[in-house]
PDB file of C-alpha atoms in Angstrom:
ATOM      1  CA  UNK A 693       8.263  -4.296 -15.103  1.00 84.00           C
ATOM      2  CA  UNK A 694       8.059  -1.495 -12.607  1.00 90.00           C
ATOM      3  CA  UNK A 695       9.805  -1.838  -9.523  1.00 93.00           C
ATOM      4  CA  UNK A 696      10.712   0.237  -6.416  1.00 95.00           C
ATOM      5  CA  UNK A 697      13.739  -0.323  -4.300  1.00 96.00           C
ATOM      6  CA  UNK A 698      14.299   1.172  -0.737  1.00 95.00           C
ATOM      7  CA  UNK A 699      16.582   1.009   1.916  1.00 89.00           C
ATOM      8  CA  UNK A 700      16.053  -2.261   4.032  1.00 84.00           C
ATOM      9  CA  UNK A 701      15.383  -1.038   8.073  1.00 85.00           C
ATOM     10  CA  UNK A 702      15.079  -1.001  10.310  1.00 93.00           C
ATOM     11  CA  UNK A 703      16.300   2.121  10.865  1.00 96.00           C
ATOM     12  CA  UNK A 704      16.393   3.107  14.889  1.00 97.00           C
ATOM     13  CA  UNK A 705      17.175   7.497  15.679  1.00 97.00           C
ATOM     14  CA  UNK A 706      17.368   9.087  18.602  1.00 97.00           C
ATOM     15  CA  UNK A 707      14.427  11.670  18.677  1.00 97.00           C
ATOM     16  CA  UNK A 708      15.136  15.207  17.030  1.00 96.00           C
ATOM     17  CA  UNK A 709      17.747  13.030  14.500  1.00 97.00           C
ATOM     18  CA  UNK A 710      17.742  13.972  11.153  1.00 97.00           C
ATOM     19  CA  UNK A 711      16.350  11.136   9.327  1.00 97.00           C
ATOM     20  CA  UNK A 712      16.731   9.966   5.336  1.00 97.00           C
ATOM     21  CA  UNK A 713      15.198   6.890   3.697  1.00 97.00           C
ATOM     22  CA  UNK A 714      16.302   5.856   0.122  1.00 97.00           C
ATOM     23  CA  UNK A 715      14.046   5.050  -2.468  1.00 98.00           C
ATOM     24  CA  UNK A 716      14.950   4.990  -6.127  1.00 97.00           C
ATOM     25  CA  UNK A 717      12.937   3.317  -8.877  1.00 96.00           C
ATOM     26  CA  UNK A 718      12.582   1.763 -12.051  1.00 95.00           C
ATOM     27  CA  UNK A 719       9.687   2.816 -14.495  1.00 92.00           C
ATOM     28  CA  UNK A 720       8.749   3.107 -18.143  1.00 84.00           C
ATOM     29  CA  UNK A 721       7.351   6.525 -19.262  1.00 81.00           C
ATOM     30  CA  UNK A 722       6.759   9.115 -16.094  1.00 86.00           C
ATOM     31  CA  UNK A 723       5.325   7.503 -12.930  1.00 92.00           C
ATOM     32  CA  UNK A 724       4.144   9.365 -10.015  1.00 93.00           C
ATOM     33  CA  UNK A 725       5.851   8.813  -6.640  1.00 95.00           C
ATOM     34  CA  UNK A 726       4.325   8.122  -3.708  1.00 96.00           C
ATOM     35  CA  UNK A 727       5.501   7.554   0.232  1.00 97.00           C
ATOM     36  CA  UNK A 728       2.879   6.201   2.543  1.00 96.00           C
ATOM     37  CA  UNK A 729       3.241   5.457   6.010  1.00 97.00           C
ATOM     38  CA  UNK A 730       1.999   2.314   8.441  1.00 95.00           C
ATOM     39  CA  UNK A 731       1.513   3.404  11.788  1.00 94.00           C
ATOM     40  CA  UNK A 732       1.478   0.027  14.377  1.00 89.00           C
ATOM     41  CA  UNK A 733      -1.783  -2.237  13.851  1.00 86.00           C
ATOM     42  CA  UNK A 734      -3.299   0.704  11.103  1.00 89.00           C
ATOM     43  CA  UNK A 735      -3.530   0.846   7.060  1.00 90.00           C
ATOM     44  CA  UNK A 736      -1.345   2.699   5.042  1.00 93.00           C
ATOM     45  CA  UNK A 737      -1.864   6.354   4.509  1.00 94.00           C
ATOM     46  CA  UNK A 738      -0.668   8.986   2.021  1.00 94.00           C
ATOM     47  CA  UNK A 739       1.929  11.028   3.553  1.00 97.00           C
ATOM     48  CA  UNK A 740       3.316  12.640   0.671  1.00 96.00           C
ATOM     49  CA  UNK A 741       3.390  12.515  -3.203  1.00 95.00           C
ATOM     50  CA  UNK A 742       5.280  14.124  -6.643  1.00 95.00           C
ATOM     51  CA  UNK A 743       3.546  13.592 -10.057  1.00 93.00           C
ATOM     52  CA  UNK A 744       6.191  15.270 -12.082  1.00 92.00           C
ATOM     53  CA  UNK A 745      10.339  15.874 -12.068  1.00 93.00           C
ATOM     54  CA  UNK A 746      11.436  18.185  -9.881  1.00 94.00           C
ATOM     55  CA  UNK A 747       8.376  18.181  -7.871  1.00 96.00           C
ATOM     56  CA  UNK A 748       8.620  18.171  -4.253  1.00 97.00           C
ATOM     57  CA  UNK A 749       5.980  16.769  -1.937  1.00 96.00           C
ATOM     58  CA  UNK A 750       5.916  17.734   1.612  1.00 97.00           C
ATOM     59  CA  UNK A 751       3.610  16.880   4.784  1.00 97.00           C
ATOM     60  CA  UNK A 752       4.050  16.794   8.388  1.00 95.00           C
ATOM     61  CA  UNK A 753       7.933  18.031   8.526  1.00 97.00           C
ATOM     62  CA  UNK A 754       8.558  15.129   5.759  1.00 98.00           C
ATOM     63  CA  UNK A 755       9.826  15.838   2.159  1.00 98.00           C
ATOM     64  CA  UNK A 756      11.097  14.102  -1.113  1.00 98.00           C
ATOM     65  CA  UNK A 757      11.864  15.697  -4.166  1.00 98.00           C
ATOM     66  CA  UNK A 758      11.273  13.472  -7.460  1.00 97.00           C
ATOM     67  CA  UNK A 759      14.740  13.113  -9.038  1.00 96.00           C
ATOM     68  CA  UNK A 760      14.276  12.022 -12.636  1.00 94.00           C
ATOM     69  CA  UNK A 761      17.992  11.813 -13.459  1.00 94.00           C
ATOM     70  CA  UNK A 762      18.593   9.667 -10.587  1.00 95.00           C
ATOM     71  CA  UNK A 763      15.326   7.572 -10.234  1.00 96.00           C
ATOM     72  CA  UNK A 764      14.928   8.347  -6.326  1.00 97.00           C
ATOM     73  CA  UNK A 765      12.418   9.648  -3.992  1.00 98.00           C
ATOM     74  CA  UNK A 766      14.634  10.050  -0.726  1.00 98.00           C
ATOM     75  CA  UNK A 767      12.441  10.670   2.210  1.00 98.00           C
ATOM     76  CA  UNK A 768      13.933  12.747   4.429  1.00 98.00           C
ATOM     77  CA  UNK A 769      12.751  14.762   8.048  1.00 98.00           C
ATOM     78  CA  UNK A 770      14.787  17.522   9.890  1.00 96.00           C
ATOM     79  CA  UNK A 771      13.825  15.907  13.415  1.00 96.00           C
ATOM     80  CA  UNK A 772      12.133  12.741  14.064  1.00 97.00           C
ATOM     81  CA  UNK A 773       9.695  12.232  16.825  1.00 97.00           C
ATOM     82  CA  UNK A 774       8.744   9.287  18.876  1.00 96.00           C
ATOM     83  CA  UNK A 775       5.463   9.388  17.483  1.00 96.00           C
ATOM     84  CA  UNK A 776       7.010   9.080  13.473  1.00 97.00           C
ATOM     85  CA  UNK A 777       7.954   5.165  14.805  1.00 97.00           C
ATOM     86  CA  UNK A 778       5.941   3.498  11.834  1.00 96.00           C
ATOM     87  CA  UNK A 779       6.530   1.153   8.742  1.00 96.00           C
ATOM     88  CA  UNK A 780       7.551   3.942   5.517  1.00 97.00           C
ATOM     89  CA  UNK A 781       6.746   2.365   1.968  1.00 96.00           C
ATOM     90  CA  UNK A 782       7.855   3.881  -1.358  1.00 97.00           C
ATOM     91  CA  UNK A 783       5.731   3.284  -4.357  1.00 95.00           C
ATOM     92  CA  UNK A 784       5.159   4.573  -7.862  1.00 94.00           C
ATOM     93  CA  UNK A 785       2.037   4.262 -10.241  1.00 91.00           C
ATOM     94  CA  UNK A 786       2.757   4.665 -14.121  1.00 87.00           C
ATOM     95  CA  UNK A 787       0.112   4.748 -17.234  1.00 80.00           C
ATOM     96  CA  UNK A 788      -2.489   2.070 -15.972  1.00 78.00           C
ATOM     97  CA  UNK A 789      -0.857  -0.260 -13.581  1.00 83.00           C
ATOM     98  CA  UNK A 790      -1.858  -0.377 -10.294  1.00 90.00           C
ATOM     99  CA  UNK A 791       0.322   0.949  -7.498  1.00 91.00           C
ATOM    100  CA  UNK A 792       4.123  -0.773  -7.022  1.00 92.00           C
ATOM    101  CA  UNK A 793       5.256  -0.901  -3.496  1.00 93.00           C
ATOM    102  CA  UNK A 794       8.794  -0.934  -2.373  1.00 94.00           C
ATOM    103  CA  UNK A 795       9.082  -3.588   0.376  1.00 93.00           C
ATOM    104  CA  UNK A 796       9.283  -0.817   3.295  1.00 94.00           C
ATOM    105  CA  UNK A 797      10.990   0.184   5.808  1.00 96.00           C
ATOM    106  CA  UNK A 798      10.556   0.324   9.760  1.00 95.00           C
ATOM    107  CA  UNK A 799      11.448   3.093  11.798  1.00 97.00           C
ATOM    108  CA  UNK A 800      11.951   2.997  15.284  1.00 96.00           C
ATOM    109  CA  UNK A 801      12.547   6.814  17.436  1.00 97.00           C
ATOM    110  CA  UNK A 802      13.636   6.698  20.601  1.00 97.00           C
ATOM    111  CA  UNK A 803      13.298   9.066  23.433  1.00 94.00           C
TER     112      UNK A 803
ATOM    113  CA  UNK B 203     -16.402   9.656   6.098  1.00 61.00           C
ATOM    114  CA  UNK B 204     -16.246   5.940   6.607  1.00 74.00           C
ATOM    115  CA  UNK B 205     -13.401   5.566   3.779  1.00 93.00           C
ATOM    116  CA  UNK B 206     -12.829   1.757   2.782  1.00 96.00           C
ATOM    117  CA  UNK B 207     -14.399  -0.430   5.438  1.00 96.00           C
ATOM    118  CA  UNK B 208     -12.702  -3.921   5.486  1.00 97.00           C
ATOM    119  CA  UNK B 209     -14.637  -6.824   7.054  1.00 96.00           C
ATOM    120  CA  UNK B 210     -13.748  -9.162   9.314  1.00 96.00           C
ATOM    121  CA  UNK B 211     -10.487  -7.896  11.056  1.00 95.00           C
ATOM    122  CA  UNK B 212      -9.353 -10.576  12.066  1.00 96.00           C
ATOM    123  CA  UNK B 213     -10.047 -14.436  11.372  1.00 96.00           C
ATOM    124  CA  UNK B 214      -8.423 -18.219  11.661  1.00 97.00           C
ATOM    125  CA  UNK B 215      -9.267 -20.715   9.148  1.00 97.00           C
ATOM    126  CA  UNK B 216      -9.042 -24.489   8.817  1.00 97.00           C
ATOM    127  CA  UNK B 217      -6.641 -25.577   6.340  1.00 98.00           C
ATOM    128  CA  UNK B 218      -9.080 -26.039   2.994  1.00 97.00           C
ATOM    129  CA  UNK B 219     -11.880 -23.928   4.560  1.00 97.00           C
ATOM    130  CA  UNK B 220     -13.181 -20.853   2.227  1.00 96.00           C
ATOM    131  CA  UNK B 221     -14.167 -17.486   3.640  1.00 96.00           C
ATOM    132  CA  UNK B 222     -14.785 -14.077   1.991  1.00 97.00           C
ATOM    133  CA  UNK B 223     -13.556 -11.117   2.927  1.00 98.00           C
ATOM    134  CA  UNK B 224     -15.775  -7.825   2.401  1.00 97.00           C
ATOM    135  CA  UNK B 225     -14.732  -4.450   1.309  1.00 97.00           C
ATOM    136  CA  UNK B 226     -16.732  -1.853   0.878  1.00 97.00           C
ATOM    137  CA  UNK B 227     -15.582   2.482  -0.130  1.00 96.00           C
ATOM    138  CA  UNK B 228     -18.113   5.253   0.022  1.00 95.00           C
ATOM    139  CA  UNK B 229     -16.125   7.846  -1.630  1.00 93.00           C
ATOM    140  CA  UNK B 230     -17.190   6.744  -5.082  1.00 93.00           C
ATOM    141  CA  UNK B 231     -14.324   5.552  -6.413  1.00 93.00           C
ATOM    142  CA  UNK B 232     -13.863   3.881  -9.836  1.00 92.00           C
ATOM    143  CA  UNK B 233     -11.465   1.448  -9.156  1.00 93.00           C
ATOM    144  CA  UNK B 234     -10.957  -0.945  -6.237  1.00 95.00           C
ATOM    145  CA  UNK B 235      -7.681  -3.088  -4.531  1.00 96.00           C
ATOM    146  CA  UNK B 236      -6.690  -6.168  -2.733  1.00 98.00           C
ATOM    147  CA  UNK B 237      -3.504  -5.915  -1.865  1.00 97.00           C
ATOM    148  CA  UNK B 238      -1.653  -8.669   0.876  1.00 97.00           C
ATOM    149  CA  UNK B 239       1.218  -8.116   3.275  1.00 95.00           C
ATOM    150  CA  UNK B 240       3.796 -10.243   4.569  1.00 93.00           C
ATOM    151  CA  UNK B 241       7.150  -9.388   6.776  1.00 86.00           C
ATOM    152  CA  UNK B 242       9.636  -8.345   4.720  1.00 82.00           C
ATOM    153  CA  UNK B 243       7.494  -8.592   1.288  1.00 83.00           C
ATOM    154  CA  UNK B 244       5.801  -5.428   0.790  1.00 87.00           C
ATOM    155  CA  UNK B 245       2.451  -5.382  -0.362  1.00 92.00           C
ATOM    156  CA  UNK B 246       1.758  -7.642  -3.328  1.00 94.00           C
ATOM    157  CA  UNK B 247      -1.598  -7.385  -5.657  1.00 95.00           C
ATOM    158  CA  UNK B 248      -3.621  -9.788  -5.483  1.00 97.00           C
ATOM    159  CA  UNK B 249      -6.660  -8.334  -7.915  1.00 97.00           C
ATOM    160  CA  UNK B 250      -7.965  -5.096  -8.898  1.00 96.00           C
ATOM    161  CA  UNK B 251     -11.150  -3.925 -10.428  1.00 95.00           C
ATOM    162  CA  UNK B 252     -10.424  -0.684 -12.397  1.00 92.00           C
ATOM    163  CA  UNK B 253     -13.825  -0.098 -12.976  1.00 90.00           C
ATOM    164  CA  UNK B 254     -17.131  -1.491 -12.162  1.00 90.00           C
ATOM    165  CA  UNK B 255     -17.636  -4.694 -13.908  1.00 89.00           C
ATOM    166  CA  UNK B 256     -14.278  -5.144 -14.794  1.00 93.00           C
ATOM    167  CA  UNK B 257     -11.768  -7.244 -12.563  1.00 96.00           C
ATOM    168  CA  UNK B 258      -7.820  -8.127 -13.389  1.00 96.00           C
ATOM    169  CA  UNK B 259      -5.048 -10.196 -12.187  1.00 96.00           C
ATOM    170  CA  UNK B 260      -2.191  -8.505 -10.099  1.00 95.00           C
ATOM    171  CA  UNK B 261       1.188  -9.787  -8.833  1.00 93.00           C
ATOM    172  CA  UNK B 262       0.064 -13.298  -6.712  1.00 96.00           C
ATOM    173  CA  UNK B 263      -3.487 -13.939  -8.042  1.00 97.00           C
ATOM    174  CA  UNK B 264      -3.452 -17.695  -7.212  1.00 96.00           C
ATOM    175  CA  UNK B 265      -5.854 -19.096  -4.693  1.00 96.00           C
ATOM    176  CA  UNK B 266      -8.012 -16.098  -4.467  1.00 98.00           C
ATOM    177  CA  UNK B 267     -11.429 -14.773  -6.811  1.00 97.00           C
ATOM    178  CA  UNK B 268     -12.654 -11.550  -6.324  1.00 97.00           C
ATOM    179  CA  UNK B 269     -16.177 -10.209  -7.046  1.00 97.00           C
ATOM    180  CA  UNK B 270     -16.602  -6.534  -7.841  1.00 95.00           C
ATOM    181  CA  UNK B 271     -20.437  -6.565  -6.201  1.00 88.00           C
ATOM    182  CA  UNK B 272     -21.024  -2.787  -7.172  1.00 94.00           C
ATOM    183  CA  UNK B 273     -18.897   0.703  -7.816  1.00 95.00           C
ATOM    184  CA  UNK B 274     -18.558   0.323  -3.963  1.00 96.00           C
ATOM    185  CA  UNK B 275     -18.229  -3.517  -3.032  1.00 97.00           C
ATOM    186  CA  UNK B 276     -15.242  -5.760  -3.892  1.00 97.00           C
ATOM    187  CA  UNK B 277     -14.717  -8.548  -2.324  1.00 97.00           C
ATOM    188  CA  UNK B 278     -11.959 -11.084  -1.888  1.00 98.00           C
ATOM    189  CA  UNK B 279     -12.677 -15.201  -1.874  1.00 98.00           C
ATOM    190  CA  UNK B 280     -10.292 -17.785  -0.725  1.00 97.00           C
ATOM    191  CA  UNK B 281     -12.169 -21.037  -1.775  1.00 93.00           C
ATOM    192  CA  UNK B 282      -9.900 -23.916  -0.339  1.00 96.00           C
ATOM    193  CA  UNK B 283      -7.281 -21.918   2.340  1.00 96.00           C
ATOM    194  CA  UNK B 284      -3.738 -22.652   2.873  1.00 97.00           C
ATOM    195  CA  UNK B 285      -1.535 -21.544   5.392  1.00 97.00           C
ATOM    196  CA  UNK B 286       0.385 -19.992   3.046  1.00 96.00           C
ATOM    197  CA  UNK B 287      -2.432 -17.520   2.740  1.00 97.00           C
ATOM    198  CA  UNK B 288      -1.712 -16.148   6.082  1.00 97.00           C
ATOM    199  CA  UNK B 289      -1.629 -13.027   6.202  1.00 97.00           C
ATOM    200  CA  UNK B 290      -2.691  -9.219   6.543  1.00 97.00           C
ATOM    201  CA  UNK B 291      -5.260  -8.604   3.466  1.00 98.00           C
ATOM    202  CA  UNK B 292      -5.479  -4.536   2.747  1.00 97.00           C
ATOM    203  CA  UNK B 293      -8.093  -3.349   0.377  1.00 97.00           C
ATOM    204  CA  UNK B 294      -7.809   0.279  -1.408  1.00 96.00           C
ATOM    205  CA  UNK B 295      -9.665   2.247  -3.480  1.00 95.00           C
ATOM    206  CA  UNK B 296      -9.049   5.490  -5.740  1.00 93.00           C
ATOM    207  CA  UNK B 297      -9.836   7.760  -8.476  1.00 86.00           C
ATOM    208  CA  UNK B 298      -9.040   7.125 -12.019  1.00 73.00           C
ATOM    209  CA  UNK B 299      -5.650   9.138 -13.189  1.00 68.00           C
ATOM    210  CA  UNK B 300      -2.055   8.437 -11.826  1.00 61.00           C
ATOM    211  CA  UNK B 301      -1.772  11.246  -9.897  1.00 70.00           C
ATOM    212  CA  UNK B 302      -3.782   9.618  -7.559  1.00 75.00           C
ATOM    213  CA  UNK B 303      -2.909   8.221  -3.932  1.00 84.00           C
ATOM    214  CA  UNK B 304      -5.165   5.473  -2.822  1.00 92.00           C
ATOM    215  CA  UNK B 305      -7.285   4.875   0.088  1.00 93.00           C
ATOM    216  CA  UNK B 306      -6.655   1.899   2.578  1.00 94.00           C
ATOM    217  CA  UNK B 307      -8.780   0.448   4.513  1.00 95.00           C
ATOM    218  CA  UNK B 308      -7.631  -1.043   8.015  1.00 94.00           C
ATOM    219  CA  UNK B 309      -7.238  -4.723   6.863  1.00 95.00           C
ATOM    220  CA  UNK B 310      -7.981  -8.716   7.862  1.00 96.00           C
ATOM    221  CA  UNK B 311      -5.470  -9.914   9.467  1.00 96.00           C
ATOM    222  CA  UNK B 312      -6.193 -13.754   8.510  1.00 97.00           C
ATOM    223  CA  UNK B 313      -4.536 -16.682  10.136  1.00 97.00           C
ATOM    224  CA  UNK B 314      -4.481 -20.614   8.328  1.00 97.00           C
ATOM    225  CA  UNK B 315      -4.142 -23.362  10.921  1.00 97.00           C
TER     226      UNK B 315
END
């Protein structure tokens, strides 16, 4: 079945680092690629998506560009921020299953 | 906008005690989540209802019934708890299509004693 695989955290920067988290994934057909992000004691929220190769998704300094011919969906942010600390989850809908999650991944920014 | 309200947020049942928890989505979405998380699991799928009046199995259905009330009530029902059903209980809701993100509500964080 349809899986997602990320890096396992946590993952602690010093603010203004650059930061990357890996994602790739496993799908039949085309899926469409999602990051979401868990700020402390909150639900998840959308932070970004791609619904086709080659697309990139972008929001609040954060990218990932939807590699086909490498199954990933790398976040990635120029400079982190205390205030990006939160739980990042990778996940991937495709025909008419309901969203996969990767098992996420915790960052921590210090000052 | 409310989004997806999830009811209670937080709760500690008995072992073998039943409780339902509410969710409810004013953005008139078609199809409806219950998703659980635990530390270092993800979230898992419990149910989903991809349209009103229709309700499926997801990844760890066992121990749980859902109801899908209306287009904008699902609820979750844990008939005889276990503490292996603690956890933090999210419920989403989208729009049809995979292009899609969903919505999340806030979740039950639910403790079995």
């Amino acid at each position: 079945g349809d899986s997602v695989t990320q890096m396992e955290g946590p993952v602690t920067l010093s603010e203004e680092a650059f930061l990357t988290i890996n994602c790739t994934y496993t799908a039949t057909g085309y899926p469409s690629l999602f990051w979401y992000v868990q700020y402390p004691g909150e639900g998840l929220q959308l932070l970004l998506k791609a619904t086709k190769a080659d697309d990139k998704g972008s929001n609040k300094g954060f990218e990932a560009t939807y590699r086909k011919e490498t199954t990933s969906f790398h976040l990635e942010k120029g400079s982190v921020q205390v205030s990006d600390s939160a739980v990042y989850f990778c996940a991937l809908i495709s025909g008419n299953t309901p969203l996969v999650f990767g098992k996420g991944t915790r960052l921590s920014v210090i000052a | 906008n409310a989004g997806v309200t999830q009811t209670p947020k937080f709760q500690v049942l008995k072992t073998g005690q039943s409780m339902t928890l509410q969710c409810a989505q004013d953005m008139n979405h078609n199809s409806m989540y219950w998703y659980r998380q635990d530390p270092g699991m993800g979230l898992r799928l419990i149910y989903y209802s991809a349209s009103e009046g229709t309700t499926d199995k997801g990844e760890v259905p066992n121990g749980y019934n859902v109801s899908r009330l209306n287009k904008r009530e699902f609820s979750l029902r844990l008939e005889s708890a276990a503490p292996s059903q603690t956890s933090v209980y999210f419920c989403a809701s989208s729009e049809s299509g995979v292009g899609n993100g969903y919505t999340f509500g806030s979740g039950t964080r639910l403790t079995v004693v």
